[in-house]
Each structure stands twice: as structure tokens, then as C-alpha cells.
């Protein structure tokens, strides 16, 4: 009882302290504190607070390190689960995805509300199909479930390898988000910012394991909630006179639709689209004769560079020409890959609204239009449903999320914690669609039509962080920004939102701190999952079953450090958009874990051989479909060709094929193999069947 009151008191003090800290930053900005100091204080303050929690909760006991001693109350475990769930993809990219993709995306890229519906529905599956039953088994890791349920070593080994694969891909996305935020807040290079943020992750998960991670995630959820709700409420009040963003959403979406129709009829916008169309045609011509085009471009740039040197041009102009020459592709295959990417971008920009669908349009095309429009409608709807399915089932199979529900004192508390998690997630998910529409209105109404010499400072600042995040080009040379000339990456929308809306800089720092909290909270859980899985299910079960607890905990910490550095190395190469990386990990988790886990809980005849075959088949089909349809893989292995989409389903939704294959293979193999686990591996009452 005393412990519960102490937890409530500490949580209340933290909330009050956080609010007072934000108010102090508002006061400091009004007193003239520079943006650099504001950003640095917010970055340092957030990381130091998480580090202090990690130091306070340090432990070397295996039960505390792996599952927080199974003593976390349902309310706080739900809050920690929500923070664990609100990854960089949710905080940084979801609002941007809704901004760019509308309700459902287009015929080539599903998204929009599929993410909201899929992830929310996935938590319902976790509550009904997995969390209570896994908690009842007194597990430490997810691979331990497969060993206990199916018997033998191979179910554990396959699930261990799949856990490492899924969590590592997810981890790369989080560290990439950490780098974006930390570099913008501190002004340092992306790579340095990434390492600064990663230091906060390591302190929490390295010292205290699940015990420290849990209470750090509770603290991070408070930051997340403030960072989402406060700016959204301010933006809604600025535009509509009401602080309720969800109320403003319904009114502003009509205005956005009117602005979209106005832009569609604009002669300047059409001129911009035509010019991008011409560039797309030029890219096609280059692709068709890559060798000649590459030689012509090299000769032209060499001649231009020599002319600048002969004319004694200024150093910056000569440097720019020299840099353009150095950036030319070195081989024909590299040139084709670069021009294909350029063609895809220019072709998209040549479409109405720069390739973005109407915000109020449910799916691309029209069910009552021409044959081409009807096909676009069917493809868009099909991809929407496929992505939603993968996100729902993938949530059911995420190891780092399921491990969170091992920390509660009882099965009943586990059920309650899932309900609390859904509530805490809903508080943020109700704001995300409103935020996307409010931002689109702000850009279309206030930013479009601005003269290039009067563009706000944030455009230049963010383009220096990463030119791929934002680009502005006066392609028709009229000196005025058109909507089609502004290209914003989905990963930037949320982080730049306060600056786009003209809010005080302290709100920008708060949003960045929220994004950092989202990335760090998920990264903590992912690193801990990889470390404990390799130490317990790899070293302990395979190499040294007599290893003492202290050695397992130390090994988990070592693995955690190595995996963090490996993920940072991959993230430094900017492998793709955060949302795409996360979606890929969901498809892999859905196809690999979900069939064997659910069938193992609810179907007694499921056998170990069937589980292994199902996991391998589901993962192979999903990963193979992604690889064959990856532009990067097609560049490395030209013999793969292209155009291997089945029913026009995009690669991020590959799990829609892997899941049924996994189920089918598991059932067939289980029917022809012994289904009873080895003696001693299953206790009465472990499963609901």
C-alpha cells in the first residue's frame, strides 16, 4: 500500500515538474533566451531526466532486469506500453503520412487511416488472443513461449532469430528518428545528434533493464502527450477559436477541400506540373540510352567547369560546379537507378496537387468512373485493407510489445493494462488526423503564394539538416511559391509543425522533445528485447545452462551495446522513410510470429515441426516478396527485373501473403507430425484449450 502511494506521489511530482519546466522555457523565450539555448536545454533536460531514472532503477537481478520483477501496476504498465508503442513512426511520421496520403494514400502507396485503424485494432488482438495467456505462463522472453509450448530447440531458435530480425529493423527506424531530432535541437550533424540521443537509450536500458525502461517510458509518455496535445490545441485555437483539435478537424477539412479545388484550377500550378512532366520525359530519355546520356552530362559539366575557371568566377560557383560533377553516377547501372528515382519523383510532381490525393477522398480513382479510374480505386482499396491487416496482425507478433505485458503482478492486471494502453493511445490518435488537416490548411492558405525572398527561416534550417526532408524550387521562375514547388518529407511534417504554424520556438523544442521521447521509449524496449533474447535464449539455453544470473544480465548489457552501435551504423546511411521501415517490420512480425503463437495457444494439435515450418515459410514469403520488389535489390541484382507485384499489393504489405502461407504450412505439417510437446514442457492450465 505504501509503495503504491509512493509511486502515485512520484508520478504527480514528475507531471507538475514537467509542466513547470515548460512554463519556465516559455518565460525564458520571452526574456530573450536564444533558440540554440532553448533547444539545447530541452534536449539535455529530457535526456538527463531519463538517465536519472535509469540510474535510480539500476539492477543486476535477472527477474528485475528482464520483467521488472512482475510488479508494475496496470495503470502505469498501460502508460509505459503506450509510450513503447508511440515510436518515431507514430510521433514523427504518422501526421506527415496523413498529410501526404489523405485517407488511404493513392494507387501506388497505401497509408493514411490504415495506420490508425491497423495499430489500434492490433491492440485489441493483443488483449484477446495473446497477452493474458502469455502472462499466465511466467515467461521472460517470447522465444521461451515457443520452447515451452512446442518443445525442442528449433522453435526457440527460429523465433529467436526472427525476434532479432524484426526488432533490429524497427530499431534502425527509431535511431534514425533520434538523429533527426537531436541534430535539429542541438545544431550538430545528423550522425553526432544520433549518438547523443542514443546515449540516453543506453543509460536507461543498460543500467536498469525492464525496471528502468518501464518507469522511463511512463515519464516519456507525459512528454509525448504534452508535445502532441499542446501545439495541436494552439493551432486549432489559432485557426478556429477552439482548443479542441478534433472539433476543428471536421470544419477545416471542408476548407482544405476547397483550397485543393482552387489549386487544381490554378494556371501557375498547372505550369509547374507541366515543367515537372518535361523533366520526367527527359529522365525517360536518359534511361533509354544511359551510356550516351551519362557521357553527354559529364562532357557538359566539364566544359561548364572549365568556362567558370577561365572567367575567374567566384569560388562558391566553381565549387558548386565541381560538386555537381563529382555527384554524377560512375556506372550505367548507377545512372539508371538515379534517373529512375528522379523520374518517379518528377512524374509524381507532375500530377495534380503534386501527386497528393484529395484529403476528403476515400480511395484513389472512382468506382463509377472510367476503366482506369475503377482499377485505381480497386488497387487503392486493396492496398489499404492489406496494410491494415499487416499492421493489426503484426502488432500481435511484436516481441518488444508482448514482453511489456510480462511485467504486471497478475493476469487480471495484464488485461487491465492493455485497456489502459488503448486509452492512452486513443488520447493521441484522436489528435493526429486533426493535426494533419490543420497543417495542410496552414500551408495552403498562408505559405503558398509567398515570394521566395520572404520564405520563413525554418525552410532553410531544415533543408540543411537533410536536403531529402525538404526542397523548394522556383521551377517556373515567377518568384512566388506554388504548392507544387514545395516538397516535404513525411518525417518532417510533425517536427516542423510549430514553425509552419508560427508558434513560439519553445513549442518547437517541446515537439522535438516529444519526438525524442517517442523514439527513445521504443528504442529502449527494442534494445532490451534483443539483449535478453540473445543472452537467455541463445547463450543460456544453447551454451551454458548453468550460467549464474549476474553473468546473464551482464551479457544482456553487452549485447545491447553492440546492437545499438550496429543499428546506429545502418541508420547513418538513411535507409528509407521511418514509416516504411516500421511497416516492413510489422509485416515480418505478422508472418513469422502470429500464426505459430495464436495456433499454439488455441489449437492443441499444433506441433513443433509445424510451428517451425510455418514460421520459416511465412517469413520467407514475406521477406522474399519485399526483396524482389525492392528498387535497391533490383539495382544490386538486375536479373531480378521488376513488376513482380501480386494483385498490385505493395511490398510493405507483404505479410498479407506470408500470414496465410504460415497458417497453411503450420496446419498441414502439424496434421502429419506428432503434436504433443515433449514431457515437462507444458503444464496443465497454461493454455485456454
XYZ file of C-alpha atoms in Angstrom:
689
model
C 0.000 0.000 0.000
C 2.781 2.412 0.955
C 4.636 1.564 -2.247
C 1.555 2.362 -4.350
C 1.116 5.750 -2.670
C 4.806 6.471 -3.165
C 4.530 5.686 -6.890
C 1.497 7.966 -7.252
C 3.279 10.758 -5.377
C 6.432 10.495 -7.506
C 4.390 10.433 -10.697
C 2.427 13.509 -9.620
C 5.633 15.373 -8.778
C 7.083 14.479 -12.183
C 3.995 15.742 -14.039
C 3.978 19.004 -12.093
C 7.710 19.424 -12.590
C 7.406 18.852 -16.339
C 4.633 21.431 -16.706
C 6.630 23.951 -14.650
C 9.703 23.290 -16.798
C 7.725 24.032 -19.984
C 6.328 27.228 -18.458
C 9.840 28.253 -17.420
C 11.026 27.785 -21.010
C 8.137 29.943 -22.256
C 9.190 32.657 -19.806
C 12.847 32.317 -20.826
C 11.996 32.718 -24.522
C 10.052 35.894 -23.769
C 13.058 37.182 -21.849
C 15.185 36.766 -24.963
C 16.878 33.377 -24.496
C 18.240 32.275 -27.889
C 16.821 29.343 -29.842
C 20.124 27.487 -29.601
C 19.997 27.623 -25.807
C 16.320 26.671 -25.701
C 16.898 23.645 -27.925
C 19.998 22.599 -26.026
C 18.296 22.899 -22.624
C 15.275 20.858 -23.767
C 17.481 18.184 -25.326
C 19.799 17.985 -22.331
C 16.988 18.204 -19.785
C 14.992 15.363 -21.303
C 17.964 13.025 -21.717
C 19.271 13.790 -18.204
C 15.852 13.108 -16.649
C 15.651 9.725 -18.378
C 19.231 8.962 -17.365
C 18.496 9.773 -13.719
C 15.573 7.333 -13.760
C 17.867 4.719 -15.289
C 20.493 5.264 -12.610
C 17.906 5.168 -9.819
C 16.387 1.915 -11.144
C 19.689 0.135 -11.830
C 19.665 -3.567 -11.014
C 21.603 -6.778 -11.588
C 18.787 -9.188 -10.619
C 17.575 -11.145 -13.633
C 13.883 -11.007 -12.726
C 14.068 -7.228 -12.262
C 16.196 -6.714 -15.353
C 14.061 -8.884 -17.668
C 10.474 -8.258 -16.449
C 10.706 -5.508 -13.774
C 10.040 -8.037 -11.031
C 6.478 -8.514 -12.364
C 5.408 -5.688 -10.046
C 4.287 -2.849 -12.343
C 0.656 -1.728 -11.669
C -1.729 -1.965 -14.610
C -2.216 1.815 -14.914
C 1.491 2.537 -15.247
C 2.166 -0.517 -17.397
C -0.539 0.718 -19.775
C 1.137 4.112 -19.883
C 4.546 2.534 -20.484
C 3.057 0.308 -23.197
C 1.564 3.358 -24.907
C 4.940 5.125 -24.834
C 6.636 1.957 -26.102
C 4.047 1.884 -28.876
C 4.332 5.593 -29.767
C 7.522 5.082 -31.699
C 9.241 7.519 -34.013
C 6.932 6.238 -36.754
C 3.831 7.283 -34.833
C 5.057 10.596 -33.478
C 7.248 11.793 -36.347
C 5.746 10.196 -39.435
C 2.061 9.441 -38.846
C 0.804 13.020 -39.086
C 3.078 13.508 -42.091
C 1.729 10.349 -43.690
C -1.845 11.592 -43.279
C -0.802 14.999 -44.670
C 0.718 13.444 -47.794
C -1.601 10.464 -48.268
C -5.005 11.655 -47.073
C -7.449 8.948 -46.038
C -5.951 5.998 -47.858
C -2.997 7.102 -49.988
C -3.010 6.577 -53.738
C -2.990 3.593 -56.047
C 0.778 3.174 -55.598
C 1.147 3.827 -51.866
C -1.367 2.818 -49.236
C -1.387 4.611 -45.908
C -3.426 7.278 -44.211
C -6.012 5.939 -41.833
C -4.814 2.374 -42.422
C -2.117 3.063 -39.841
C -4.561 4.352 -37.230
C -7.062 1.544 -37.759
C -4.444 -1.191 -38.066
C -2.443 -0.265 -34.994
C -5.494 0.326 -32.808
C -7.108 -2.915 -33.938
C -3.842 -4.710 -33.285
C -4.020 -3.852 -29.603
C -7.463 -5.431 -29.443
C -5.962 -8.637 -30.874
C -3.189 -8.491 -28.281
C -5.780 -8.183 -25.486
C -7.972 -11.067 -26.680
C -5.509 -13.504 -28.267
C -2.114 -13.206 -26.605
C -1.276 -11.013 -23.598
C -3.245 -12.776 -20.791
C -2.221 -16.265 -21.905
C 1.450 -15.367 -22.249
C 1.456 -13.684 -18.839
C -0.048 -16.808 -17.265
C 2.993 -18.825 -18.389
C 5.503 -16.801 -16.291
C 7.733 -16.123 -19.325
C 10.844 -13.977 -19.567
C 11.118 -13.802 -23.379
C 8.952 -14.579 -26.407
C 11.177 -17.447 -27.706
C 10.652 -19.070 -24.319
C 6.964 -19.409 -25.191
C 7.767 -21.408 -28.320
C 10.106 -23.692 -26.396
C 7.624 -24.250 -23.572
C 4.618 -24.756 -25.823
C 6.137 -26.796 -28.643
C 9.128 -28.446 -27.008
C 12.531 -28.971 -28.563
C 15.135 -26.417 -29.545
C 14.222 -25.393 -33.090
C 11.012 -23.487 -32.319
C 13.016 -21.406 -29.847
C 15.917 -20.924 -32.267
C 13.748 -19.820 -35.178
C 11.748 -17.438 -33.003
C 14.983 -16.051 -31.537
C 16.398 -15.276 -34.982
C 13.089 -13.757 -36.082
C 12.988 -11.622 -32.917
C 16.429 -10.218 -33.687
C 15.483 -9.506 -37.337
C 12.182 -7.761 -36.575
C 13.445 -5.719 -33.643
C 16.635 -4.680 -35.452
C 14.706 -3.254 -38.430
C 12.377 -1.457 -36.025
C 15.411 -0.209 -34.069
C 17.038 1.333 -37.144
C 13.928 3.450 -37.710
C 13.986 4.704 -34.107
C 17.651 5.691 -34.174
C 17.136 7.473 -37.482
C 14.367 9.486 -35.811
C 16.626 10.206 -32.833
C 19.268 11.580 -35.186
C 16.803 13.882 -36.946
C 15.506 15.369 -33.714
C 18.775 15.663 -31.805
C 20.572 17.278 -34.755
C 17.774 19.840 -35.179
C 17.650 20.667 -31.459
C 21.387 20.889 -30.915
C 22.509 22.113 -34.339
C 25.137 19.359 -34.674
C 25.490 16.955 -37.594
C 22.948 14.174 -38.037
C 25.406 11.452 -37.027
C 26.510 13.288 -33.870
C 22.899 14.001 -32.922
C 22.096 10.331 -33.389
C 24.846 9.303 -30.970
C 23.786 11.967 -28.429
C 20.237 10.593 -28.372
C 21.481 7.023 -28.306
C 23.408 7.753 -25.118
C 20.088 8.338 -23.338
C 18.783 4.994 -24.576
C 21.833 3.129 -23.355
C 21.837 4.644 -19.876
C 18.241 3.563 -19.230
C 18.250 0.086 -20.709
C 21.891 -0.696 -19.888
C 21.717 0.021 -16.160
C 18.222 -0.988 -15.129
C 16.779 -3.201 -17.838
C 12.997 -3.526 -17.890
C 12.688 -1.933 -14.466
C 14.346 1.297 -15.629
C 12.776 1.162 -19.084
C 9.269 0.879 -17.626
C 9.495 3.978 -15.467
C 11.392 5.880 -18.136
C 8.577 5.133 -20.581
C 5.999 6.384 -18.073
C 7.936 9.660 -17.894
C 8.260 9.765 -21.676
C 4.516 9.334 -22.167
C 3.903 12.552 -20.227
C 6.250 14.388 -22.615
C 4.582 12.723 -25.597
C 1.104 13.777 -24.521
C 2.132 17.379 -23.950
C 4.085 17.525 -27.210
C 1.086 16.312 -29.212
C -1.839 17.992 -27.494
C -0.407 21.437 -26.671
C 0.647 22.509 -30.205
C -2.432 20.896 -31.781
C -4.683 22.814 -29.386
C -2.836 26.066 -30.070
C -3.085 25.553 -33.819
C -6.811 24.728 -33.583
C -7.412 27.813 -31.439
C -5.454 29.986 -33.883
C -7.487 28.780 -36.875
C -10.927 28.110 -35.400
C -11.048 29.728 -31.959
C -11.389 26.363 -30.175
C -8.647 24.388 -28.390
C -10.292 21.065 -29.304
C -8.372 19.866 -32.352
C -10.794 17.004 -33.042
C -13.664 19.520 -33.282
C -11.696 21.799 -35.620
C -10.889 18.815 -37.858
C -14.433 18.426 -39.163
C -14.678 22.101 -40.082
C -11.211 22.568 -41.556
C -11.319 19.555 -43.848
C -14.043 21.269 -45.883
C -11.863 24.359 -46.217
C -8.883 22.243 -47.253
C -11.022 20.571 -49.895
C -11.985 23.998 -51.285
C -8.337 25.080 -51.354
C -7.385 21.879 -53.178
C -10.005 22.563 -55.859
C -8.719 26.142 -56.162
C -5.128 24.928 -56.631
C -6.312 22.377 -59.174
C -7.719 25.198 -61.316
C -4.663 27.461 -60.910
C -2.745 28.261 -64.091
C 0.525 28.665 -62.181
C 0.143 25.250 -60.563
C -0.541 23.698 -63.968
C 2.572 25.384 -65.355
C 4.652 23.913 -62.541
C 3.166 20.461 -63.162
C 3.947 20.704 -66.910
C 7.574 21.612 -66.213
C 7.971 18.617 -63.901
C 6.361 16.496 -66.612
C 9.034 17.671 -69.045
C 11.722 16.691 -66.575
C 10.129 13.266 -66.231
C 10.248 12.820 -70.013
C 13.918 13.829 -70.018
C 14.593 11.218 -67.350
C 12.921 8.597 -69.524
C 15.115 9.527 -72.468
C 18.212 9.270 -70.283
C 17.184 5.840 -69.005
C 16.667 4.540 -72.546
C 20.227 5.489 -73.600
C 22.103 5.605 -70.322
C 25.625 5.390 -71.750
C 25.262 8.301 -74.166
C 23.356 10.407 -71.654
C 25.974 9.857 -68.958
C 28.828 10.798 -71.312
C 26.948 13.892 -72.519
C 26.285 15.072 -68.959
C 29.927 14.551 -67.977
C 31.247 16.459 -71.007
C 28.765 19.284 -70.416
C 29.724 19.665 -66.750
C 33.463 19.543 -67.568
C 33.012 22.265 -70.176
C 30.983 24.380 -67.753
C 33.611 23.977 -65.016
C 36.419 24.972 -67.386
C 34.497 28.040 -68.554
C 33.979 29.150 -64.950
C 37.689 28.765 -64.216
C 38.646 30.686 -67.369
C 36.253 33.500 -66.408
C 37.726 33.653 -62.846
C 34.291 33.041 -61.312
C 33.889 33.176 -57.563
C 34.993 30.179 -55.538
C 31.484 29.160 -54.439
C 30.264 28.915 -58.049
C 33.292 26.846 -59.090
C 32.848 24.620 -56.045
C 29.169 24.053 -56.879
C 30.024 23.028 -60.454
C 32.798 20.746 -59.216
C 30.426 19.179 -56.677
C 27.814 18.564 -59.386
C 30.480 16.804 -61.466
C 31.518 14.607 -58.528
C 27.896 13.607 -57.931
C 27.471 12.154 -61.413
C 26.904 8.379 -61.432
C 30.029 6.368 -62.126
C 28.425 3.466 -63.988
C 25.458 2.916 -66.280
C 23.599 0.887 -63.660
C 24.031 3.660 -61.081
C 22.866 6.208 -63.634
C 19.737 4.216 -64.455
C 18.893 3.795 -60.753
C 19.348 7.532 -60.137
C 17.294 8.535 -63.149
C 14.536 6.054 -62.303
C 14.259 7.651 -58.865
C 14.303 11.100 -60.467
C 11.620 10.026 -62.933
C 9.392 8.668 -60.151
C 9.672 11.947 -58.227
C 9.183 14.222 -61.237
C 6.286 12.148 -62.551
C 4.592 12.392 -59.158
C 5.147 16.165 -59.028
C 3.624 16.489 -62.490
C 0.303 15.107 -61.225
C -2.474 17.307 -59.773
C -1.576 18.569 -56.265
C 1.985 17.266 -56.779
C 0.714 13.685 -56.665
C -1.102 14.038 -53.342
C -4.681 12.690 -53.141
C -7.578 14.904 -52.075
C -7.847 14.986 -48.286
C -11.566 14.153 -48.316
C -11.265 11.395 -50.921
C -11.585 7.868 -49.537
C -9.639 5.988 -52.219
C -7.856 6.819 -55.456
C -9.803 6.754 -58.703
C -13.545 6.291 -58.738
C -15.794 3.209 -58.571
C -18.093 4.796 -61.171
C -15.505 6.363 -63.492
C -13.571 5.083 -66.488
C -11.965 1.660 -66.570
C -8.647 3.176 -65.472
C -10.287 5.040 -62.580
C -12.149 1.913 -61.458
C -8.906 -0.064 -61.462
C -7.138 2.661 -59.460
C -9.993 2.555 -56.932
C -9.757 -1.221 -56.553
C -5.964 -1.178 -56.216
C -6.078 1.625 -53.653
C -8.743 -0.097 -51.568
C -6.974 -3.441 -51.817
C -3.678 -1.976 -50.573
C -5.468 -0.106 -47.786
C -7.027 -3.325 -46.466
C -3.781 -5.280 -46.917
C -1.750 -2.724 -44.980
C -4.355 -2.536 -42.220
C -4.305 -6.342 -41.930
C -0.495 -6.453 -41.695
C -0.401 -3.745 -39.037
C -3.090 -5.450 -36.950
C -1.576 -8.921 -37.079
C 1.952 -7.510 -36.849
C 1.055 -5.812 -33.566
C 0.065 -9.224 -32.264
C 3.538 -10.541 -33.099
C 5.850 -7.743 -31.930
C 8.215 -9.260 -29.325
C 9.130 -5.997 -27.585
C 5.445 -5.084 -27.136
C 4.343 -8.500 -25.860
C 7.204 -8.531 -23.351
C 5.732 -5.416 -21.741
C 2.783 -7.469 -20.502
C 5.076 -9.875 -18.611
C 5.706 -7.128 -16.029
C 2.299 -6.981 -14.311
C 1.590 -8.779 -10.997
C -1.255 -10.944 -12.370
C -3.205 -11.982 -15.467
C -6.105 -9.714 -14.463
C -3.703 -6.767 -14.240
C -2.393 -7.676 -17.697
C -5.892 -7.391 -19.161
C -6.376 -4.057 -17.399
C -3.033 -2.742 -18.613
C -3.990 -3.431 -22.247
C -7.209 -1.468 -21.718
C -5.258 1.422 -20.173
C -2.796 1.310 -23.073
C -5.644 1.609 -25.579
C -6.998 4.631 -23.707
C -3.614 6.366 -23.587
C -3.044 5.661 -27.279
C -6.504 6.947 -28.183
C -5.742 10.282 -26.476
C -3.033 10.836 -29.082
C -4.588 9.108 -32.095
C -7.636 11.378 -31.949
C -5.332 14.358 -32.426
C -3.211 13.024 -35.318
C -5.766 13.334 -38.194
C -6.779 16.787 -36.986
C -3.166 17.891 -36.879
C -2.561 16.755 -40.465
C -5.568 18.700 -41.785
C -4.792 21.817 -39.740
C -1.238 21.819 -41.072
C -2.353 21.362 -44.656
C -4.708 24.317 -44.297
C -1.881 26.390 -42.800
C 0.446 25.617 -45.716
C -2.125 26.047 -48.477
C -3.644 29.191 -47.009
C -0.618 31.031 -45.590
C 2.597 29.672 -47.126
C 1.613 29.083 -50.746
C 1.789 32.375 -52.636
C 4.696 33.745 -50.579
C 7.555 35.309 -52.529
C 10.769 33.280 -52.385
C 12.677 36.146 -50.806
C 10.188 36.204 -47.944
C 10.048 32.486 -47.149
C 10.322 31.701 -43.412
C 13.672 30.801 -41.901
C 12.686 27.254 -40.955
C 12.764 26.134 -44.596
C 16.492 26.804 -44.869
C 17.243 25.371 -41.432
C 15.521 22.029 -42.068
C 16.928 21.679 -45.600
C 20.420 21.881 -44.084
C 19.660 19.040 -41.654
C 18.847 16.741 -44.591
C 18.063 18.002 -48.132
C 15.931 14.920 -48.670
C 13.495 16.090 -46.000
C 12.517 19.359 -47.677
C 13.101 21.003 -51.037
C 11.806 24.233 -52.541
C 12.421 25.189 -56.160
C 11.131 28.069 -58.238
C 10.801 25.888 -61.306
C 8.664 28.362 -63.300
C 10.818 31.372 -62.239
C 7.909 33.576 -61.207
C 9.385 34.335 -57.790
C 6.289 33.017 -55.981
C 5.998 29.699 -54.129
C 3.418 27.372 -55.670
C 2.088 24.317 -53.849
C 3.723 22.030 -56.416
C 7.143 23.602 -55.739
C 7.175 22.699 -52.028
C 8.132 19.081 -51.316
C 8.088 17.975 -47.675
C 9.018 14.502 -46.466
C 6.552 12.771 -44.147
C 9.260 12.576 -41.470
C 9.438 16.375 -41.304
C 5.795 17.451 -41.049
C 5.369 16.911 -37.315
C 8.791 18.214 -36.293
C 8.410 21.395 -38.342
C 4.745 21.859 -37.407
C 5.235 24.626 -34.785
C 7.414 26.611 -37.191
C 4.975 26.101 -40.063
C 2.166 27.371 -37.834
C 4.213 30.288 -36.490
C 4.064 29.082 -32.874
C 6.701 30.125 -30.296
C 10.027 28.328 -30.612
C 9.607 26.712 -27.202
C 6.739 24.720 -28.742
C 9.159 23.529 -31.424
C 11.518 22.412 -28.681
C 8.618 20.678 -26.884
C 7.610 18.829 -30.051
C 11.198 17.786 -30.685
C 11.470 16.583 -27.081
C 8.254 14.601 -27.617
C 9.615 13.036 -30.785
C 12.822 12.200 -28.955
C 10.798 10.629 -26.127
C 8.847 8.544 -28.663
C 11.979 7.277 -30.374
C 13.864 6.661 -27.127
C 10.982 4.856 -25.413
C 10.618 2.376 -28.242
C 14.374 2.062 -28.717
C 14.726 1.174 -25.022
C 12.243 -1.661 -25.348
C 13.725 -2.926 -28.622
C 17.304 -2.983 -27.371
C 16.273 -4.710 -24.173
C 14.352 -7.340 -26.142
C 17.349 -8.108 -28.343
C 19.732 -8.221 -25.392
C 17.613 -10.512 -23.220
C 16.719 -12.788 -26.135
C 20.317 -13.385 -27.166
C 21.536 -13.782 -23.571
C 18.721 -16.017 -22.306
C 17.562 -17.934 -25.385
C 20.952 -18.024 -27.072
C 23.758 -18.195 -24.526
C 21.851 -19.658 -21.557
C 19.788 -22.230 -23.443
C 22.380 -23.184 -26.068
C 25.819 -22.750 -24.500
C 25.816 -22.542 -20.699
C 22.607 -23.635 -18.912
C 24.395 -23.286 -15.561
C 25.344 -19.632 -16.059
C 24.608 -17.502 -12.958
C 22.063 -14.697 -13.163
C 24.673 -11.966 -12.874
C 26.508 -13.287 -15.946
C 23.284 -13.367 -17.992
C 22.474 -9.792 -17.013
C 25.977 -8.603 -17.925
C 25.821 -10.448 -21.240
C 22.454 -8.832 -21.988
C 24.062 -5.436 -21.399
C 26.968 -6.243 -23.712
C 24.662 -7.458 -26.494
C 22.513 -4.384 -26.007
C 25.522 -2.124 -26.581
C 26.674 -3.992 -29.694
C 23.187 -3.977 -31.237
C 22.785 -0.269 -30.536
C 26.024 0.555 -32.365
C 25.106 -1.742 -35.275
C 21.678 -0.129 -35.651
C 23.281 3.328 -35.466
C 25.669 2.379 -38.278
C 22.781 1.287 -40.509
C 20.664 4.332 -39.601
C 23.555 6.651 -40.507
C 23.088 5.559 -44.141
C 19.458 6.794 -44.071
C 17.961 3.536 -45.417
C 14.441 4.926 -46.001
C 11.455 6.683 -44.501
C 10.689 5.782 -40.898
C 7.114 4.755 -41.641
C 8.187 2.380 -44.432
C 10.838 0.715 -42.247
C 8.412 0.206 -39.381
C 5.710 -1.135 -41.708
C 8.184 -3.690 -43.069
C 8.949 -4.936 -39.559
C 5.208 -5.323 -38.896
C 4.757 -7.495 -41.970
C 7.668 -9.710 -40.910
C 6.348 -9.982 -37.340
C 2.859 -10.823 -38.606
C 4.016 -13.627 -40.887
C 6.623 -15.106 -38.548
C 5.142 -14.971 -35.038
C 1.372 -14.518 -35.183
C 0.299 -17.864 -36.775
C 2.522 -20.048 -34.580
C 1.676 -18.083 -31.441
C -2.108 -17.986 -31.848
C -2.343 -21.562 -33.116
C -0.120 -22.683 -30.266
C -2.418 -21.056 -27.710
C -5.761 -22.142 -29.147
C -5.056 -25.358 -31.105
C -3.646 -28.269 -29.129
C -2.729 -30.253 -32.267
C -0.219 -27.645 -33.401
C 3.171 -29.409 -33.409
C 6.727 -28.196 -33.028
C 7.583 -29.222 -36.583
C 4.522 -27.407 -37.827
C 5.446 -24.260 -35.914
C 8.985 -24.253 -37.313
C 7.783 -24.879 -40.857
C 5.082 -22.213 -40.555
C 7.445 -19.568 -39.178
C 10.087 -20.236 -41.821
C 7.576 -20.322 -44.684
C 5.755 -17.167 -43.573
C 8.970 -15.222 -43.047
C 10.487 -16.453 -46.332
C 7.459 -15.464 -48.406
C 7.229 -12.030 -46.764
C 10.948 -11.226 -46.945
C 11.205 -12.612 -50.476
C 8.288 -10.513 -51.728
C 9.846 -7.396 -50.193
C 13.272 -8.168 -51.650
C 12.107 -8.926 -55.173
C 10.097 -5.712 -55.323
C 12.764 -3.512 -53.705
C 14.316 -0.967 -56.062
C 17.606 -1.271 -54.170
C 17.667 -5.051 -54.593
C 16.823 -4.676 -58.280
C 19.781 -2.301 -58.582
C 22.144 -4.768 -56.929
C 20.708 -7.798 -58.756
C 19.458 -6.648 -62.176
C 18.423 -10.193 -63.088
C 15.541 -9.871 -60.611
C 13.840 -7.499 -63.026
C 10.745 -5.661 -61.818
C 6.972 -5.753 -61.780
C 6.541 -8.792 -59.509
C 3.593 -7.409 -57.537
C 0.813 -9.906 -56.791
C -2.616 -8.345 -57.186
C -0.818 -4.963 -57.108
C -0.082 -5.292 -53.369
C 2.836 -3.074 -52.315
C 5.914 -4.625 -50.606
C 5.243 -3.095 -47.155
C 2.081 -5.230 -47.019
C 3.898 -8.453 -47.899
C 2.631 -10.004 -44.680
C -0.787 -10.398 -46.277
C 0.768 -13.280 -48.243
C 3.114 -14.539 -45.525
C 0.432 -14.958 -42.834
C -1.882 -17.330 -44.754
C 1.126 -19.281 -46.044
C 2.404 -19.623 -42.480
C -1.007 -20.794 -41.232
C -1.443 -23.270 -44.088
C 2.024 -24.784 -43.709
C 1.670 -24.999 -39.914
C -1.680 -26.801 -40.171
C -0.564 -29.243 -42.869
C 2.692 -30.173 -41.149
C 1.005 -30.430 -37.740
C -1.567 -32.878 -39.118
C 1.152 -35.303 -40.226
C 3.531 -34.940 -37.255
C 3.184 -35.663 -33.512
C 1.544 -32.709 -31.858
C 2.186 -33.389 -28.183
C 5.157 -31.429 -26.800
C 7.995 -33.166 -25.043
C 7.266 -34.184 -21.446
C 7.727 -31.437 -18.906
C 7.308 -28.613 -21.378
C 3.622 -27.932 -20.794
C 1.739 -27.611 -17.573
C -1.960 -28.003 -17.007
C -3.698 -24.661 -17.212
C -1.049 -22.970 -19.340
C -3.409 -22.646 -22.307
C -7.114 -21.923 -22.677
C -7.781 -25.149 -24.539
